[in-house]
Short mmCIF file of C-alpha atoms and ligand atoms in Angstrom, two decimals:
data_model
loop_
_atom_site.label_atom_id
_atom_site.label_comp_id
_atom_site.label_asym_id
_atom_site.label_seq_id
_atom_site.Cartn_x
_atom_site.Cartn_y
_atom_site.Cartn_z
CA MET A 8 7.80 3.86 -23.89
CA ALA A 9 4.98 6.06 -24.59
CA GLN A 10 2.82 3.20 -26.28
CA GLN A 11 3.63 0.82 -23.29
CA LEU A 12 2.78 3.22 -21.01
CA ALA A 13 -0.53 4.25 -23.15
CA GLU A 14 -1.44 0.37 -22.91
CA SER A 15 -1.04 0.21 -19.29
CA LEU A 16 -3.12 2.98 -18.53
CA PRO A 17 -5.86 2.01 -16.38
CA ARG A 18 -9.44 2.80 -17.81
CA GLY A 19 -12.12 3.40 -14.83
CA ARG A 20 -14.63 0.55 -15.64
CA GLN A 21 -17.02 2.80 -13.55
CA GLU A 22 -17.64 5.77 -11.92
CA LEU A 23 -19.84 5.76 -8.82
CA THR A 24 -20.76 9.34 -7.20
CA HIS A 25 -22.19 9.13 -3.61
CA HIS A 26 -24.82 10.99 -2.40
CA ASP A 27 -22.42 13.11 -0.08
CA GLY A 28 -20.21 13.84 -3.25
CA ILE A 29 -17.63 11.28 -2.80
CA LYS A 30 -16.45 9.82 -5.96
CA ILE A 31 -15.72 6.21 -6.32
CA ARG A 32 -13.69 5.02 -9.23
CA VAL A 33 -13.40 1.11 -9.72
CA PHE A 34 -11.22 -0.79 -11.73
CA GLU A 35 -10.95 -4.24 -12.69
CA THR A 36 -8.12 -5.25 -10.62
CA PRO A 37 -6.13 -4.30 -7.71
CA GLU A 38 -2.82 -3.60 -9.77
CA ARG A 39 -5.04 -1.32 -12.38
CA THR A 40 -6.71 0.47 -9.00
CA SER A 41 -2.87 1.06 -7.66
CA LEU A 42 -1.80 2.38 -10.78
CA ALA A 43 -4.79 4.66 -11.17
CA ALA A 44 -3.87 5.81 -7.36
CA ALA A 45 -0.27 6.22 -8.36
CA ILE A 46 -1.24 8.37 -11.27
CA ARG A 47 -3.64 10.60 -9.03
CA ILE A 48 -0.44 11.28 -6.87
CA ILE A 49 1.77 12.00 -9.70
CA ASP A 50 -0.70 14.50 -11.08
CA VAL A 51 -0.86 16.37 -7.81
CA ALA A 52 2.99 16.76 -7.91
CA ASN A 53 3.34 17.73 -11.46
CA TYR A 54 0.89 20.34 -10.77
CA ASN A 55 2.11 21.56 -7.61
CA PRO A 56 5.87 20.65 -7.21
CA LEU A 57 5.53 22.15 -3.58
CA ALA A 58 2.66 20.10 -2.88
CA ALA A 59 2.80 18.60 1.12
CA ILE A 60 1.62 14.97 1.34
CA THR A 61 0.35 12.87 3.74
CA PHE A 62 1.35 9.31 2.82
CA ALA A 63 -0.49 5.97 4.64
CA THR A 64 1.41 2.74 5.18
CA GLY A 65 0.22 -0.38 5.00
CA GLU A 66 -0.51 -3.81 2.39
CA THR A 67 -2.68 -1.65 0.06
CA MET A 68 0.11 1.06 -0.29
CA LYS A 69 2.75 -1.12 -1.41
CA PRO A 70 2.01 -1.48 -5.14
CA VAL A 71 0.71 2.02 -5.24
CA TYR A 72 4.20 3.05 -4.09
CA GLU A 73 5.67 1.10 -6.39
CA GLU A 74 3.91 2.42 -9.51
CA LEU A 75 4.32 5.71 -7.95
CA ALA A 76 8.40 5.35 -8.13
CA GLY A 77 8.20 3.76 -11.40
CA LEU A 78 6.22 6.74 -12.81
CA ALA A 79 7.98 9.51 -11.03
CA HIS A 80 11.33 7.75 -12.82
CA ILE A 81 9.70 7.38 -16.57
CA LEU A 82 7.98 10.50 -16.74
CA ASN A 83 10.78 12.84 -14.83
CA ILE A 84 8.61 14.08 -12.21
CA SER A 85 10.81 15.52 -9.35
CA PHE A 86 9.34 15.55 -5.76
CA ALA A 87 12.37 17.30 -4.42
CA GLY A 88 10.08 20.09 -3.45
CA ILE A 89 7.29 17.89 -1.75
CA THR A 90 6.73 18.08 1.65
CA ALA A 91 5.98 14.74 3.23
CA PHE A 92 4.00 13.78 6.77
CA HIS A 93 3.49 10.42 7.94
CA LEU A 94 -0.45 9.39 8.43
CA ASP A 95 0.86 7.69 11.60
CA GLU A 96 3.04 5.39 13.44
CA TYR A 97 3.37 2.60 16.03
CA TRP A 98 4.42 3.62 19.59
CA PRO A 99 6.94 2.39 20.71
CA SER A 100 9.02 1.68 17.49
CA GLU A 101 12.43 2.54 17.78
CA PRO A 102 14.07 3.71 14.45
CA ASP A 103 15.79 0.22 13.56
CA ASN A 104 12.34 -1.73 14.06
CA PRO A 105 11.72 -3.10 10.55
CA PHE A 106 8.04 -2.69 10.71
CA SER A 107 7.87 0.93 11.86
CA PHE A 108 5.85 3.23 9.38
CA ARG A 109 9.60 5.20 9.33
CA ASN A 110 10.85 2.64 7.92
CA PHE A 111 8.39 1.42 5.37
CA LEU A 112 8.17 5.54 4.09
CA ARG A 113 11.72 5.73 3.94
CA LYS A 114 12.21 2.42 1.83
CA ARG A 115 9.26 2.76 -0.63
CA VAL A 116 8.77 6.41 -0.74
CA PHE A 117 11.14 8.87 0.67
CA GLY A 118 14.29 7.09 -0.54
CA PRO A 119 12.75 6.03 -4.10
CA LEU A 120 11.26 9.35 -5.02
CA ARG A 121 14.34 11.21 -3.41
CA ILE A 122 12.42 13.81 -1.36
CA PRO A 123 14.86 15.48 0.87
CA ALA A 124 15.14 14.83 4.39
CA ASP A 125 14.60 18.65 5.40
CA ASN A 126 10.89 18.29 3.42
CA ILE A 127 9.98 14.95 5.54
CA HIS A 128 8.10 15.35 8.87
CA GLU A 129 8.41 11.81 10.60
CA ILE A 130 6.29 10.93 13.72
CA ASP A 131 8.75 9.59 16.27
CA GLY A 132 7.68 6.40 17.33
CA SER A 133 10.53 6.75 20.15
CA ALA A 134 9.33 9.45 21.73
CA VAL A 135 8.95 9.57 25.50
CA ASP A 136 6.49 12.52 25.84
CA LEU A 137 3.93 11.62 23.17
CA GLN A 138 1.74 14.19 24.02
CA GLU A 139 4.16 16.65 22.87
CA GLU A 140 4.87 14.95 19.95
CA ALA A 141 1.74 14.65 18.84
CA ARG A 142 1.16 18.46 19.52
CA LEU A 143 4.44 19.44 17.54
CA TYR A 144 3.28 16.99 14.69
CA ASP A 145 -0.19 18.83 14.54
CA GLU A 146 1.46 22.11 14.73
CA ALA A 147 3.80 21.11 11.68
CA LEU A 148 0.65 19.85 9.72
CA LYS A 149 -0.81 23.51 10.00
CA ARG A 150 1.21 24.60 6.88
CA GLY A 151 -1.89 22.85 4.99
CA VAL A 152 -1.78 19.34 3.46
CA ASP A 153 -2.54 19.44 -0.69
CA LEU A 154 -3.28 15.75 -0.60
CA ALA A 155 -3.88 12.99 2.12
CA ILE A 156 -3.32 9.17 0.96
CA LEU A 157 -5.36 6.75 2.92
CA GLY A 158 -6.03 2.89 3.30
CA ILE A 159 -8.94 1.32 5.34
CA GLY A 160 -8.19 -0.75 8.26
CA PRO A 161 -10.47 -2.98 10.78
CA GLY A 162 -13.52 -1.37 12.14
CA GLY A 163 -13.32 1.28 9.33
CA HIS A 164 -10.42 3.10 10.51
CA ILE A 165 -8.41 5.70 8.80
CA GLY A 166 -4.88 6.18 10.01
CA PHE A 167 -4.92 4.74 13.96
CA ASN A 168 -8.19 6.62 14.18
CA GLU A 169 -10.23 3.35 15.51
CA ARG A 170 -14.11 3.17 16.46
CA GLY A 171 -15.05 5.96 18.92
CA THR A 172 -12.77 8.24 18.09
CA PRO A 173 -14.06 11.83 17.66
CA PHE A 174 -14.57 13.44 14.61
CA ASP A 175 -12.93 16.88 15.81
CA SER A 176 -9.51 14.93 16.74
CA ARG A 177 -6.42 16.23 16.08
CA THR A 178 -2.73 14.24 16.15
CA HIS A 179 -3.11 12.03 19.12
CA VAL A 180 -2.20 9.01 20.92
CA ALA A 181 -4.32 6.18 19.81
CA ASN A 182 -5.19 2.96 21.44
CA LEU A 183 -5.36 0.34 19.11
CA ALA A 184 -8.65 -1.65 18.93
CA GLN A 185 -8.64 -5.55 19.46
CA ASP A 186 -9.56 -5.83 15.80
CA THR A 187 -6.45 -3.80 14.64
CA ILE A 188 -4.23 -5.88 17.19
CA GLU A 189 -5.21 -9.23 16.02
CA ARG A 190 -4.55 -8.27 12.39
CA ASP A 191 -1.10 -7.25 12.97
CA HIS A 192 -0.88 -10.50 14.98
CA GLU A 193 -2.14 -12.49 12.21
CA ARG A 194 0.21 -10.94 9.65
CA GLY A 195 3.09 -11.73 11.98
CA GLU A 196 4.35 -7.64 12.11
CA TYR A 197 5.20 -5.68 14.81
CA VAL A 198 2.35 -5.86 17.40
CA SER A 199 1.56 -2.61 19.72
CA ASP A 200 -1.63 -1.58 21.49
CA LYS A 201 -0.64 2.09 20.76
CA ALA A 202 0.33 4.19 18.16
CA LEU A 203 0.59 8.16 17.16
CA THR A 204 -1.71 9.03 14.56
CA GLN A 205 -3.11 12.23 12.80
CA GLY A 206 -6.59 12.77 14.00
CA ILE A 207 -9.77 12.76 11.83
CA GLU A 208 -10.09 16.51 12.02
CA THR A 209 -6.57 16.53 11.05
CA ILE A 210 -6.91 14.44 8.03
CA LEU A 211 -10.26 16.03 6.97
CA GLU A 212 -8.19 19.37 6.28
CA ALA A 213 -6.16 18.14 3.49
CA ASP A 214 -7.53 19.94 0.39
CA GLN A 215 -7.94 16.35 -1.80
CA ILE A 216 -8.40 12.97 0.28
CA ILE A 217 -7.91 9.67 -1.66
CA LEU A 218 -8.44 6.37 -0.17
CA VAL A 219 -7.66 3.25 -2.13
CA ALA A 220 -9.09 -0.52 -1.22
CA TYR A 221 -9.08 -3.64 -2.77
CA GLY A 222 -11.29 -6.70 -2.06
CA GLU A 223 -14.41 -8.13 -0.36
CA GLU A 224 -13.10 -7.29 3.23
CA LYS A 225 -12.33 -3.87 2.80
CA GLY A 226 -15.59 -3.24 0.80
CA ARG A 227 -17.29 -4.14 3.32
CA TYR A 228 -15.60 -1.60 5.97
CA LEU A 229 -16.11 0.92 2.65
CA ALA A 230 -20.17 -0.23 2.14
CA GLU A 231 -20.49 0.57 6.18
CA ALA A 232 -18.69 4.12 5.96
CA LEU A 233 -20.75 5.19 2.78
CA TYR A 234 -24.26 3.68 3.64
CA GLY A 235 -24.41 3.20 7.44
CA GLU A 236 -24.65 6.12 9.36
CA ILE A 237 -22.42 9.10 9.83
CA SER A 238 -21.15 8.04 13.04
CA GLU A 239 -17.96 7.56 15.26
CA ASN A 240 -18.36 4.18 15.15
CA CYS A 241 -17.61 4.16 11.77
CA PRO A 242 -13.98 6.40 11.61
CA ALA A 243 -14.41 6.46 7.41
CA SER A 244 -17.81 7.57 7.59
CA ALA A 245 -16.36 11.03 8.60
CA LEU A 246 -15.25 11.43 4.79
CA ARG A 247 -18.85 12.03 4.13
CA GLU A 248 -18.43 15.39 6.13
CA VAL A 249 -15.73 16.42 3.27
CA GLY A 250 -17.19 14.05 0.27
CA HIS A 251 -16.74 16.47 -2.44
CA LYS A 252 -12.87 16.44 -1.54
CA VAL A 253 -12.87 12.41 -1.57
CA THR A 254 -11.77 10.17 -4.37
CA ILE A 255 -12.18 6.37 -3.43
CA PHE A 256 -10.02 4.04 -5.83
CA VAL A 257 -11.37 0.49 -5.35
CA ASP A 258 -11.35 -3.00 -7.60
CA GLN A 259 -14.27 -4.55 -8.43
CA GLU A 260 -14.21 -6.89 -5.86
CA ALA A 261 -14.69 -4.06 -3.42
CA ALA A 262 -17.13 -2.41 -5.56
CA ASN A 263 -19.60 -5.01 -5.65
CA VAL A 264 -20.22 -5.27 -2.15
CA ILE A 265 -20.24 -1.36 -1.97
CA MET A 266 -22.94 -1.33 -4.95
CA GLN A 267 -24.82 -3.93 -2.84
CA ALA A 268 -25.05 -1.40 -0.02
CA ARG A 269 -26.36 1.21 -2.24
CA ASP A 270 -29.06 -0.87 -3.63
CA TRP A 271 -30.15 -1.91 -0.34
CA LYS A 272 -30.12 1.59 0.50
CA ILE A 273 -32.19 2.28 -2.24
CA GLN A 274 -34.60 -0.36 -1.74
CA GLU A 275 -34.89 0.87 1.86
CA SER A 276 -35.97 4.14 0.95
CA ILE A 277 -38.45 2.77 -1.48
CA ASP A 278 -39.78 0.51 1.06
C1 LIG B 317 -3.14 0.59 9.02
C2 LIG B 317 -2.57 1.67 9.07
C3 LIG B 317 -3.38 2.37 8.12
C4 LIG B 317 -3.76 1.40 7.10
C5 LIG B 317 -4.68 0.68 7.34
C6 LIG B 317 -4.82 -0.23 6.32
O1 LIG B 317 -3.49 -0.07 10.30
N1 LIG B 317 -2.81 2.40 10.49
O2 LIG B 317 -2.88 3.98 7.80
O3 LIG B 317 -4.28 2.52 5.60
O4 LIG B 317 -4.36 0.03 8.43
O5 LIG B 317 -3.88 -1.42 6.34
P1 LIG B 317 -3.58 -2.13 5.00
O6 LIG B 317 -3.65 -1.78 3.88
O7 LIG B 317 -2.19 -3.12 5.62
O8 LIG B 317 -4.73 -3.40 5.13
#
């Protein structure tokens, strides 16, 4: 088993350091990228069995959580003391909505890792008083988050913080951008124009942040976030304000776009 595990360990092909302190770890394939991210999460739980973790949802996270559940089982790492937070949730989404993030995380994370129900903070997508739900959620987050796990979406959104979201935003009600709505429509998933999301400031307060992305399109979002302006027009660019605690896990395809943007930036500063 140890031999098998050792053979499947992802070897970082490259580690890039961004001028704002962000580490970018590059792996050959999405599979190796997701395994590396899962190992990072395991590390956090192993080092601090009482850690609080914010979990993102989405296609990117499916293989990460599959690897995570497998590793936790093989390595016998307990998540019984872990406190879990949602990053975001569609609104309205009733508890039986198959596309709700509550169902996603219950099925892929909370169940397989056997995180006790009392330790799980779910955003209630069926809440009637949205502002109050957001306020209470933000209160709960004040206990502190050790690790926030993020993906990146259309327009460089993190969570459901769309373009134009202030960097000092706390957990709030978000109006989804047209490109996000179209993406969900194209995927044949639940389509809503509202969500509850941890705010940018809330996310940045975590002790460590990891962001996982594969492919060219995600590479473009990241290129803008890393080498464009730090601006509310690109929510993920806010990560540069706390760069020292951010690690980005990407596959080679995404990395190629990021490196191209970096090279243009260098060239621009020479010209
Ligand atoms: C979604 C979620 C984010 C997620 C991102 C990427 O809309 N709100 O939390 O990280 O967009 O999603 P995916 O991995 O499916 O591309």
